[in-house]
Short mmCIF file of C-alpha atoms in Angstrom, two decimals:
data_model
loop_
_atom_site.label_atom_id
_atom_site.label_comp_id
_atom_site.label_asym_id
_atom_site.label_seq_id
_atom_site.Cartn_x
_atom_site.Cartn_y
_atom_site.Cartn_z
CA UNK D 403 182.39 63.91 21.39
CA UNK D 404 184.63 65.33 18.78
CA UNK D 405 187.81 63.19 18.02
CA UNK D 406 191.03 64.68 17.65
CA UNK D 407 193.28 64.44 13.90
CA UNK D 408 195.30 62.37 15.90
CA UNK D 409 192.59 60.11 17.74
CA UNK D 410 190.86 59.47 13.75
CA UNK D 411 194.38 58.79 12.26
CA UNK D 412 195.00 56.63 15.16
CA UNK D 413 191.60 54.50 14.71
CA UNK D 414 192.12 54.28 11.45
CA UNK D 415 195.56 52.14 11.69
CA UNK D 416 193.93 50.25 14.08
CA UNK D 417 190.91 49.63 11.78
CA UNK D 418 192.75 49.07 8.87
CA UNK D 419 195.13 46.76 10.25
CA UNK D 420 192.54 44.34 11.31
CA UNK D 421 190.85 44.78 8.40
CA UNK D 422 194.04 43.85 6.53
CA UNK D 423 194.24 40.25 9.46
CA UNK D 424 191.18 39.70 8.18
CA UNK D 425 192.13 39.65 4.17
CA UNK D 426 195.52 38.28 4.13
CA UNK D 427 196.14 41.66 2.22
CA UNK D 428 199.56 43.34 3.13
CA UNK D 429 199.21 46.96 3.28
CA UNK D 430 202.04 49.06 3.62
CA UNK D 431 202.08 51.29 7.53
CA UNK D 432 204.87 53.66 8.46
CA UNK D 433 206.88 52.94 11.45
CA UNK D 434 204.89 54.77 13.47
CA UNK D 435 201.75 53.67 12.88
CA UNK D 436 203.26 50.23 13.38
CA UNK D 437 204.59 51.24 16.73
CA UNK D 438 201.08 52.37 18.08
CA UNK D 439 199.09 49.49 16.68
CA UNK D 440 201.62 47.28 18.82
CA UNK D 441 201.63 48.82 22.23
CA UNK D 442 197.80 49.40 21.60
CA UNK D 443 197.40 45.53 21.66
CA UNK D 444 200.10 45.26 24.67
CA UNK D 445 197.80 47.56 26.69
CA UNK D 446 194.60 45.49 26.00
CA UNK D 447 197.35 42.32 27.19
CA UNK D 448 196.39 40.76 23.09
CA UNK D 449 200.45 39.78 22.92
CA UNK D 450 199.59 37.44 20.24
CA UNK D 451 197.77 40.15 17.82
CA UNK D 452 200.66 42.67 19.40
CA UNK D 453 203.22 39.71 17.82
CA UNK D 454 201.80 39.57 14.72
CA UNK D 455 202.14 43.56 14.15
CA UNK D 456 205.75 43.15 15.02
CA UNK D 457 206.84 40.94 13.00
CA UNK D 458 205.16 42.75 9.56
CA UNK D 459 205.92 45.88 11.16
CA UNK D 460 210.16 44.35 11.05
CA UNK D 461 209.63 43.14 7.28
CA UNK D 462 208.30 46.08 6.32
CA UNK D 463 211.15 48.58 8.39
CA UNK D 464 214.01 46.08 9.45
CA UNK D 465 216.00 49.45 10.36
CA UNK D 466 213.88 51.09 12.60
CA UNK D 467 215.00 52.10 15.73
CA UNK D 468 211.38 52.59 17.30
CA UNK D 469 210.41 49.86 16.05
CA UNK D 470 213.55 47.69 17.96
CA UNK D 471 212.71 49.27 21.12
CA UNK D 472 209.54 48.33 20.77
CA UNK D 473 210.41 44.65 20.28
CA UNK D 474 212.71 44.82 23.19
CA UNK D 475 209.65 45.84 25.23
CA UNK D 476 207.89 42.74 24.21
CA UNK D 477 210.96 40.83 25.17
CA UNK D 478 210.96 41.98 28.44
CA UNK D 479 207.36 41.42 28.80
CA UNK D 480 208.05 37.76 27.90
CA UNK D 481 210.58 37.60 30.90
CA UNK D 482 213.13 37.21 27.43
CA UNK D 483 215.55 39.44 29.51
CA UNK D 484 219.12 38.51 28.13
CA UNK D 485 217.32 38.71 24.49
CA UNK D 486 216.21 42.12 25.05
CA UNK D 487 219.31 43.00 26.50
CA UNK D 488 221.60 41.98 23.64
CA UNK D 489 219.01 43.70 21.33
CA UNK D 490 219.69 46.69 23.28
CA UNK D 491 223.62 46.60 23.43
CA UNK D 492 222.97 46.96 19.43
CA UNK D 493 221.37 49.28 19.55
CA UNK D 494 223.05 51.56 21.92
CA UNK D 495 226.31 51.28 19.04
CA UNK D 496 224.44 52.79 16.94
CA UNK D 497 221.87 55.73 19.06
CA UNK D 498 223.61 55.86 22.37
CA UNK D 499 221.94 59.49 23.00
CA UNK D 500 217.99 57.03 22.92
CA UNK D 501 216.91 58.27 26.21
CA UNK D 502 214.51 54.97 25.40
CA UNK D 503 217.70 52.76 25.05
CA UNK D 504 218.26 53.76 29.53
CA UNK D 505 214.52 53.29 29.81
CA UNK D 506 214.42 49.46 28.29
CA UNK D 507 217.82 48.93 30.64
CA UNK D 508 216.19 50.13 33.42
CA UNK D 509 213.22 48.12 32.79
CA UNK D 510 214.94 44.93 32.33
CA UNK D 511 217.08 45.40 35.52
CA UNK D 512 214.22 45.85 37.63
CA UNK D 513 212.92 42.83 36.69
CA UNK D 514 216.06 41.47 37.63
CA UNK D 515 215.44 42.81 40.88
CA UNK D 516 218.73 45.21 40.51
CA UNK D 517 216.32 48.63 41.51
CA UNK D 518 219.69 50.23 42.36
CA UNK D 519 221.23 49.72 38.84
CA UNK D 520 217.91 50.48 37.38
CA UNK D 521 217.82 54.20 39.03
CA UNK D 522 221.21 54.42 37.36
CA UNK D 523 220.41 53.97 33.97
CA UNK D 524 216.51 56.02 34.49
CA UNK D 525 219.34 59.02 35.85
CA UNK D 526 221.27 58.82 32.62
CA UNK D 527 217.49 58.57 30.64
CA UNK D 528 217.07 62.28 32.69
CA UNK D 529 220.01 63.52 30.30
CA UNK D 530 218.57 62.76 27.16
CA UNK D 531 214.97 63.04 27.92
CA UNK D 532 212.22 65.45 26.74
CA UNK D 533 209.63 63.43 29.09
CA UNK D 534 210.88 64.10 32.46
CA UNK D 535 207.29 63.23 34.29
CA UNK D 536 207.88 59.54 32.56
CA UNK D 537 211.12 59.13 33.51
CA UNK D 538 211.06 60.47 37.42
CA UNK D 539 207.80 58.30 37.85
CA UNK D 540 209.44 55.56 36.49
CA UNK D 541 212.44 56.55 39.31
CA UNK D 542 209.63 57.05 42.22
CA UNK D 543 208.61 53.06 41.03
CA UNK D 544 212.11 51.54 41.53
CA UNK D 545 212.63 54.03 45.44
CA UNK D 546 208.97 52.01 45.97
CA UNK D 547 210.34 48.55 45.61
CA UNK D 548 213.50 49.27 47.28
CA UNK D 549 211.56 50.95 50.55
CA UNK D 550 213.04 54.03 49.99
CA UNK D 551 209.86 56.01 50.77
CA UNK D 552 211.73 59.48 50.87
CA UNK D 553 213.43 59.20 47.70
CA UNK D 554 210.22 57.90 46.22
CA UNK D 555 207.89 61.16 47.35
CA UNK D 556 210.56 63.23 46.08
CA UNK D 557 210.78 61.43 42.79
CA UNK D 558 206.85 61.21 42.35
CA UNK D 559 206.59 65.16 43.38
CA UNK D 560 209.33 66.43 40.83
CA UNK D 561 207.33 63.97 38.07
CA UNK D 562 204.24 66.37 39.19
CA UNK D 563 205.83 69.61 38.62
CA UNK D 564 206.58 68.38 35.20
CA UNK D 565 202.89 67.05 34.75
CA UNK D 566 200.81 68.39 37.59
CA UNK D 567 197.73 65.94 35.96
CA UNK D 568 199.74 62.47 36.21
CA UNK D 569 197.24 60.98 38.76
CA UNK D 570 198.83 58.21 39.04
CA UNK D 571 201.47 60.13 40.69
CA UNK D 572 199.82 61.96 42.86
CA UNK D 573 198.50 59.16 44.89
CA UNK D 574 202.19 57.76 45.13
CA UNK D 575 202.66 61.21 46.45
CA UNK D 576 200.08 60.65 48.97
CA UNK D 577 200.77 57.15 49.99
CA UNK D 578 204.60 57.99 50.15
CA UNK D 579 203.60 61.09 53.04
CA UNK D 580 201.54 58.90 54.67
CA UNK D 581 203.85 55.43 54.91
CA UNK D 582 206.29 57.83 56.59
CA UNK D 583 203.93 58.94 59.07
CA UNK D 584 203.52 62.52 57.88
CA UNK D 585 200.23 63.65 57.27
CA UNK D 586 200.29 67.43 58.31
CA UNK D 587 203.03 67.49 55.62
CA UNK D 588 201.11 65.51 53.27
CA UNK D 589 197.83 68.19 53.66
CA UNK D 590 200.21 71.01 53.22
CA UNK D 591 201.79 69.55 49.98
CA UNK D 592 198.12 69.11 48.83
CA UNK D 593 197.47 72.41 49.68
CA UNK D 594 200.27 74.20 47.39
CA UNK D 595 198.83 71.29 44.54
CA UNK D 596 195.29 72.36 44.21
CA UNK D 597 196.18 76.65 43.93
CA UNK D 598 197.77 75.37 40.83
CA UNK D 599 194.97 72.52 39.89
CA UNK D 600 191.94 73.42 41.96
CA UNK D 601 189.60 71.38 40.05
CA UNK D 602 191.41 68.33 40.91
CA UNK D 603 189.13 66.21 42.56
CA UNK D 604 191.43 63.55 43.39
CA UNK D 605 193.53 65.99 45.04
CA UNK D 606 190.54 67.08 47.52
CA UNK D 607 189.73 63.98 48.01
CA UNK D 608 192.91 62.92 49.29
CA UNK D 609 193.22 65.74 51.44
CA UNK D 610 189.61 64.64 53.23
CA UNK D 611 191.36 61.52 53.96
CA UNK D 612 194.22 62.40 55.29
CA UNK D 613 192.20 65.00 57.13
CA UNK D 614 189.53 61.87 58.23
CA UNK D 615 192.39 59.58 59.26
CA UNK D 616 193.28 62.76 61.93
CA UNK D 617 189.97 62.73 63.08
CA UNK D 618 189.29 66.69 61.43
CA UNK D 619 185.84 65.54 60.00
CA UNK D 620 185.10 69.43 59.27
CA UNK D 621 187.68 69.91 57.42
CA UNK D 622 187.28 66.59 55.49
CA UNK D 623 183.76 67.00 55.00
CA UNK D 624 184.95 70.36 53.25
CA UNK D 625 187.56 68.54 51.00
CA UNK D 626 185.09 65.85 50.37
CA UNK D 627 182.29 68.86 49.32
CA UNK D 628 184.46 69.67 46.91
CA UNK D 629 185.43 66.46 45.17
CA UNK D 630 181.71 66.08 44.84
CA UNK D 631 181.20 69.35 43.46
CA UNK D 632 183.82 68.77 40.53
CA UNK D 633 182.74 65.19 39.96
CA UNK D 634 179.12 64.52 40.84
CA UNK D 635 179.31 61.08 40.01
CA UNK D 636 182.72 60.48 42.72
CA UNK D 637 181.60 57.44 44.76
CA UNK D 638 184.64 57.41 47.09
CA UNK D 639 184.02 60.91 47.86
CA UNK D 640 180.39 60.44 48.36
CA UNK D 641 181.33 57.55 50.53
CA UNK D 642 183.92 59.27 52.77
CA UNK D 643 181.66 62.18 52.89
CA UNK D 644 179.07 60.22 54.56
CA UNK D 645 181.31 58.71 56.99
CA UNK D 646 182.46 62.06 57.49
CA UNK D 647 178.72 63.52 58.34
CA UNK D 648 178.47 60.49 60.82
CA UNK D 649 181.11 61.38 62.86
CA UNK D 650 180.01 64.93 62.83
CA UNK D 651 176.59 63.34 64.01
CA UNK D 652 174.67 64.68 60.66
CA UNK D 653 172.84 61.93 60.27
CA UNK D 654 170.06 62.81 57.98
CA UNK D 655 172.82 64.19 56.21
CA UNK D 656 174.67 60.81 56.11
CA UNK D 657 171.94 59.02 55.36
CA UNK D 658 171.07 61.15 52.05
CA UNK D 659 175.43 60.93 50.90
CA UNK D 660 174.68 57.08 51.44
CA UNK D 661 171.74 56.95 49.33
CA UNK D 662 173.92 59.15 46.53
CA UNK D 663 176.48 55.95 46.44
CA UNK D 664 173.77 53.38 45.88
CA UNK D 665 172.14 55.50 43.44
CA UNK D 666 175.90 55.44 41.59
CA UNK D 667 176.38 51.69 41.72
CA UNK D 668 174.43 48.62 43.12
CA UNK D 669 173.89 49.14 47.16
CA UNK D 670 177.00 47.52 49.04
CA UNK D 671 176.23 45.80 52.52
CA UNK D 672 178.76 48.72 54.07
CA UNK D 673 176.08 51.34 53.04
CA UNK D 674 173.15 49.35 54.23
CA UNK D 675 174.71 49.13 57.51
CA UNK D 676 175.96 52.75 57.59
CA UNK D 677 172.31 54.17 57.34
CA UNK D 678 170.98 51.47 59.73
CA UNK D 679 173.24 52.49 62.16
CA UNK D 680 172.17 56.17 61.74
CA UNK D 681 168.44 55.66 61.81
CA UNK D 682 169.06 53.75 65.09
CA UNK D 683 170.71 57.09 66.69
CA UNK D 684 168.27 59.18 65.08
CA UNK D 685 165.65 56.62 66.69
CA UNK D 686 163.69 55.00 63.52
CA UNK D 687 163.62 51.91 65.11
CA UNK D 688 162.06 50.46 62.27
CA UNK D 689 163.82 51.93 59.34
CA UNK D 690 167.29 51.18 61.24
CA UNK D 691 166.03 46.98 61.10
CA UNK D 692 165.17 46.99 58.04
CA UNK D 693 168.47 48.20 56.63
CA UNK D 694 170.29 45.80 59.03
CA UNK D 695 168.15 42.81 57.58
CA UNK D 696 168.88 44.33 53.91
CA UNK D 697 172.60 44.09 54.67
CA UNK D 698 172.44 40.66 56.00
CA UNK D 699 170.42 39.72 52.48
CA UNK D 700 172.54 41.98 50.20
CA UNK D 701 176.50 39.95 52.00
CA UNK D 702 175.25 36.65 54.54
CA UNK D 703 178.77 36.77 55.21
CA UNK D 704 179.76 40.36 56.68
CA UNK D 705 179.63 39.48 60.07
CA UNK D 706 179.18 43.58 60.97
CA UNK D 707 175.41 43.48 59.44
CA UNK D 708 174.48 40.34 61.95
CA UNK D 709 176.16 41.92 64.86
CA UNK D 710 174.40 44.85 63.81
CA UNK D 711 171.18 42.92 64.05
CA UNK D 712 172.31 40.93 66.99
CA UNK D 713 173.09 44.58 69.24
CA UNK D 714 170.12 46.32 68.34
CA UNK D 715 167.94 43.67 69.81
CA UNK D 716 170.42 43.39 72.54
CA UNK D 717 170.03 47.36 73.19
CA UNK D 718 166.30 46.59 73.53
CA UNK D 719 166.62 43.71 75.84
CA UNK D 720 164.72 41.54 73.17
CA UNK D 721 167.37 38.76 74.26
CA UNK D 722 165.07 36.06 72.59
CA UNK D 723 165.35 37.61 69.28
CA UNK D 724 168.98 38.23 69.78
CA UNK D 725 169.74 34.79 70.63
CA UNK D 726 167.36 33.83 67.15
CA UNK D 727 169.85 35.71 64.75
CA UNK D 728 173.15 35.58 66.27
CA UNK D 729 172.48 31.55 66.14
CA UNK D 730 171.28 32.17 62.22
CA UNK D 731 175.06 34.22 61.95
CA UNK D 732 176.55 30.79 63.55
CA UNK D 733 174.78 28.55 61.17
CA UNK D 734 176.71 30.56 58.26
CA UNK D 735 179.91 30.85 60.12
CA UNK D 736 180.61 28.89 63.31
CA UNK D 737 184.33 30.11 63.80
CA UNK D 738 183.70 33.27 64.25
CA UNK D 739 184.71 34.59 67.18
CA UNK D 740 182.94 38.07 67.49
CA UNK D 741 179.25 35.53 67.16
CA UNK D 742 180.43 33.47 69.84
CA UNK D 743 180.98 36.37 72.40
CA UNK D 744 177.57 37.55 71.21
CA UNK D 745 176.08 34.11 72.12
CA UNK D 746 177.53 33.68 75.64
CA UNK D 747 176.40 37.31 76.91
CA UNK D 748 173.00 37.08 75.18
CA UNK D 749 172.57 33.28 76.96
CA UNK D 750 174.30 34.66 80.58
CA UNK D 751 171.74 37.14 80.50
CA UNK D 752 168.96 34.85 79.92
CA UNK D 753 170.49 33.06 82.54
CA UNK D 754 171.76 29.91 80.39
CA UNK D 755 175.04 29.79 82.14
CA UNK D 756 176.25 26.23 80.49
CA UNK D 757 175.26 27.41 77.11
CA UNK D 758 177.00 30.69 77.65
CA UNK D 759 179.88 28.77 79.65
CA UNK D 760 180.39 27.29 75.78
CA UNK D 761 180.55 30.09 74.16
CA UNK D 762 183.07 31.85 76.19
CA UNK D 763 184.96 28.72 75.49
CA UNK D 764 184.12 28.75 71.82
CA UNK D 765 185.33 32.64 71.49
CA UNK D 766 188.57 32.25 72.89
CA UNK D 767 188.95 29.14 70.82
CA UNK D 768 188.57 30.89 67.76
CA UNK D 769 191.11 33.88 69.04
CA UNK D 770 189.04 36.31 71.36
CA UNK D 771 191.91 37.42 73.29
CA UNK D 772 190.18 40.24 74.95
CA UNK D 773 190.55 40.03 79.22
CA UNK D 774 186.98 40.66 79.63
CA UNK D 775 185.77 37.38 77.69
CA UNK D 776 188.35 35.44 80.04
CA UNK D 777 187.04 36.93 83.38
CA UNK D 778 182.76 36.01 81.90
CA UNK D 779 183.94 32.72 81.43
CA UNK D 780 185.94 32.14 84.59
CA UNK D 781 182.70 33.53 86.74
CA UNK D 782 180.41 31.61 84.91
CA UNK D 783 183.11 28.26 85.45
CA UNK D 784 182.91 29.50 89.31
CA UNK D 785 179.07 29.68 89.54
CA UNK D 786 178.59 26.21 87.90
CA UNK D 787 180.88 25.23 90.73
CA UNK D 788 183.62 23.85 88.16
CA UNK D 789 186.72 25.33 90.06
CA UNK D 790 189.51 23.17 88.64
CA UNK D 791 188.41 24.14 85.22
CA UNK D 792 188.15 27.39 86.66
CA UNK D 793 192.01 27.79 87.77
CA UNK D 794 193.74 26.20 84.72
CA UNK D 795 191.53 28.65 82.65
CA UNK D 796 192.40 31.31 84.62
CA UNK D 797 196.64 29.99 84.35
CA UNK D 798 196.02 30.23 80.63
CA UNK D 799 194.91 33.84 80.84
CA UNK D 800 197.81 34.82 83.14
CA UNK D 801 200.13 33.64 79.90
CA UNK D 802 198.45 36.79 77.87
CA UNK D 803 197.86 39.32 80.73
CA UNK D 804 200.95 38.36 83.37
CA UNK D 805 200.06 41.52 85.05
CA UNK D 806 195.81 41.53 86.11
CA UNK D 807 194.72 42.12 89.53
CA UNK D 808 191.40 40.70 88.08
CA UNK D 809 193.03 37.37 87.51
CA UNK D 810 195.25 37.22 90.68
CA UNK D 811 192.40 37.53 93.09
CA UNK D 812 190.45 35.50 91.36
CA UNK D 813 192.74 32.98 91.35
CA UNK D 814 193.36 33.34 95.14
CA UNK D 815 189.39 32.96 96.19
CA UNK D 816 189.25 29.74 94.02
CA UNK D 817 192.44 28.06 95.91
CA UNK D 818 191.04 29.04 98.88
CA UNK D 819 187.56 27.85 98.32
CA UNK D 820 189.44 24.57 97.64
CA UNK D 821 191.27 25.07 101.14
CA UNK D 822 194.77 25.53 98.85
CA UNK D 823 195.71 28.39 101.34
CA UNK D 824 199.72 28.79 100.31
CA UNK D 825 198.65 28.97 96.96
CA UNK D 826 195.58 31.25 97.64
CA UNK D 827 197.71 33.29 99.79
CA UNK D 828 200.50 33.61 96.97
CA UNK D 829 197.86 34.75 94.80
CA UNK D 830 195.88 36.72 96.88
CA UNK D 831 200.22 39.19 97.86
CA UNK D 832 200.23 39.14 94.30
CA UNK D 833 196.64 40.78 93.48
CA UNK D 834 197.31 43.33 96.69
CA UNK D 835 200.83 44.14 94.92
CA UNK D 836 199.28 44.98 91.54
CA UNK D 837 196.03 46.85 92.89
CA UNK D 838 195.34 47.14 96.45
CA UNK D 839 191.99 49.60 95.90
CA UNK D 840 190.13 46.74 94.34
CA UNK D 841 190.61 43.34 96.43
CA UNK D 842 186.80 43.91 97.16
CA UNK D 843 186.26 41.61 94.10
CA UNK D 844 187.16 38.97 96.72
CA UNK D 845 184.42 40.19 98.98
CA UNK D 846 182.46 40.09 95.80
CA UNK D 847 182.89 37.31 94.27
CA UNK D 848 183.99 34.95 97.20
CA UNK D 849 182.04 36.14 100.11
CA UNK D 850 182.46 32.79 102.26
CA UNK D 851 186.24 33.06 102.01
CA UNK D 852 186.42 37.18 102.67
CA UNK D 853 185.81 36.64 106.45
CA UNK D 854 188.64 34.13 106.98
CA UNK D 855 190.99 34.88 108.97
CA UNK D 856 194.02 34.27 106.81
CA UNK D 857 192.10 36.74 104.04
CA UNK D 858 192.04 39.84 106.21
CA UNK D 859 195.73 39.06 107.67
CA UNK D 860 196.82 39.70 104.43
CA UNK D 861 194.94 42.61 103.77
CA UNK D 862 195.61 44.07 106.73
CA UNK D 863 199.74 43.06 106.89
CA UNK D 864 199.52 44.49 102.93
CA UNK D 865 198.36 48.07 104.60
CA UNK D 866 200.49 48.36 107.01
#
């Protein structure tokens, strides 16, 4: 790769000036070359080596303005705010046209946490400025912290039009369109961006998200095409272009924009379990496992690749083998409530109802709030004949779902069954009030107390 005049000048400073660390020689560097050598070593964060280089760079040019704003910079960067500030009142008596002079104010006021009085001075930088895209990104930074999202986009979208490359800006663009909830928008921005940088693959590839996150996977697996096209070596792309071919049910297709991202960089569990899952709806059995096990080996602790593992033997009513790994899952993570659930249904339909009793218990402990996992563990309580425990689990459940036929008549069959009639009966107006169509589930699930009299009274007084 050829190097630019420029680029060679620039490596030579750099090279010389260690050379001359190295010697205890003092060569002589203009101002410029000074400045450069400095915020090189800020970039790479070497603030002792970037100290060093200031304070020759001062001995040799104690009147340079660059080389003041410079140090002011390095102030700020040491938190040295009322330092740099003074340094800067200075230096606006003699340069007050510097649009730098607004950008170092601006700089130290943010850190200050003043955004407001920082968009001031970054306004009055606009008046004196040649680099506008610096200056309104800069702008678009201090709208970010202060959660004006509006002012932000348009800040970051007039830096653009200045410097339609600045990537950096164009995903503030994006993330600005879509914290506000406008998406369409955000599309038809990207739209107008690529006629005027088509081979922007950062801009398709933002467009196939937002397109994704609407659920358009044709159109997103077009955007995604072409971020591939421009850059073959794009793993997002590749990876959001698989996910897009999955939705779209391509799953040979998926499979083969999988492989592409573990060819790019080492596999990650996500893609293992990705092209499981598709060989399992395309029906390799076998290939589908094996990926499963190789994202259990590849991350023990995604819990996706042993539920993975756990649900396909599920699917094939292989309960034994089910039960085998989602108990290896629980010996690497026993609080995990998604495992837990796993274990109760896989033991309930083995017909271990005290082990899956547990882990009904266990899951809610660790934060399954779903109804469902309540309503398995209440008719398990009921079948071992544990009705007290039954009821006060059931009174805990009302507290999330206040409003559940499920839980009402439920609640009614177990007070009767424990001849509690004004509380069954309470129960039992309350279920009928929130759904009458389904108080069969007390016909179901409390067949010895559907026939009683005091039952159907209420059904039939409910009716009329």
């Amino acid at each position: 790769m050829q190097l630019s005049n420029e680029e060679e000048d620039y490596n030579l400073s750099l090279s010389k000036f260690e050379s001359m660390l190295k010697t205890n020689k003092v060569l002589f560097f203009d101002s410029e070359e000074f400045e450069e050598i400095i915020l090189h070593y800020l970039d790479m964060g070497k603030a002792s080596l970037a100290k060093k280089a200031l304070k020759l760079a001062l001995e040799q040019h104690p009147k340079s303005t660059g080389l003041k704003l410079v140090q002011v910079e390095m102030l700020v960067y040491d938190d040295k705010l009322d330092t740099a500030e003074k340094l800067l009142n200075e230096l606006f008596a003699i340069e007050p046209n510097n649009e730098e002079i607004y950008i170092q104010k601006a700089s130290i006021y943010s850190k200050r946490d003043d955004h407001e009085k920082a968009v001031e001075f970054l306004k009055t930088a606009l008046e004196y400025t040649d680099d506008f895209a610096d200056v309104y990104n800069l702008m678009g930074m201090e709208y970010l912290f202060m959660d004006s999202l509006e002012l932000a986009k348009e800040s970051f979208i007039k830096c653009l039009e200045e410097d339609f490359e600045d990537q950096a800006a164009l995903y503030n663009v994006v993330y600005c369109f879509e914290f506000l909830d406008q998406n369409e928008q955000a599309i038809e921005y990207l739209a107008k961006y690529i006629e005027r940088n088509p081979y922007s693959e950062i801009a398709w590839h933002q467009t196939g998200r937002l397109h994704y996150g609407l659920k358009q996977y044709d159109e997103a697996l077009r955007a995604f095409d072409y971020a591939t096209l421009i850059d073959d070596e794009f793993l997002g792309a590749f990876m959001e272009k698989a996910k897009s071919l999955e939705r779209l049910k391509r799953y040979d297709d998926a499979i083969e924009a999988y492989n592409r991202t573990i060819e790019l960089e080492d596999p990650t569990s996500y893609a293992l379990l990705r092209i499981g899952k598709c060989h399992e709806k395309l029906g390799n059995k076998a290939l589908a496992l094996k990926f499963f096990n190789k994202t259990v080996h590849e991350d023990p602790l995604l819990d996706k690749g042993w539920i993975a593992i756990t649900d396909f033997y599920v699917r094939q009513k292989n309960f034994q083998k089910a039960l085998f790994y989602v108990n290896k899952a629980l010996n690497i993570d026993n609080q995990n409530r998604l495992y837990w659930k796993r274990y109760a249904t896989i033991n309930r339909e083995m017909n271990f109802y005290e082990e899956a009793e547990f882990g009904y218990r266990k899951a809610v402990e660790f934060g399954d709030a779903a109804l469902d996992t309540w309503l398995y563990w209440v008719d398990i309580l009921q079948f071992l004949g544990e009705f007290d425990t039954a009821i006060e689990t059931l009174l805990q459940a009302t507290e999330f779902f206040p409003e559940s036929y499920e839980i009402e008549y439920r609640l009614a069959g177990l007070y009767f069954m424990l001849h509690e009639d004004t509380k069954g009966k309470f129960h039992v107006a309350n279920g009928l009030r929130l759904d009458f169509d389904n108080h069969h589930i007390l016909a179901d699930l409390f067949p010895v107390i559907w026939t009683r009299k005091i039952v159907q009274n209420a059904i039939h007084k409910h009716r009329k």
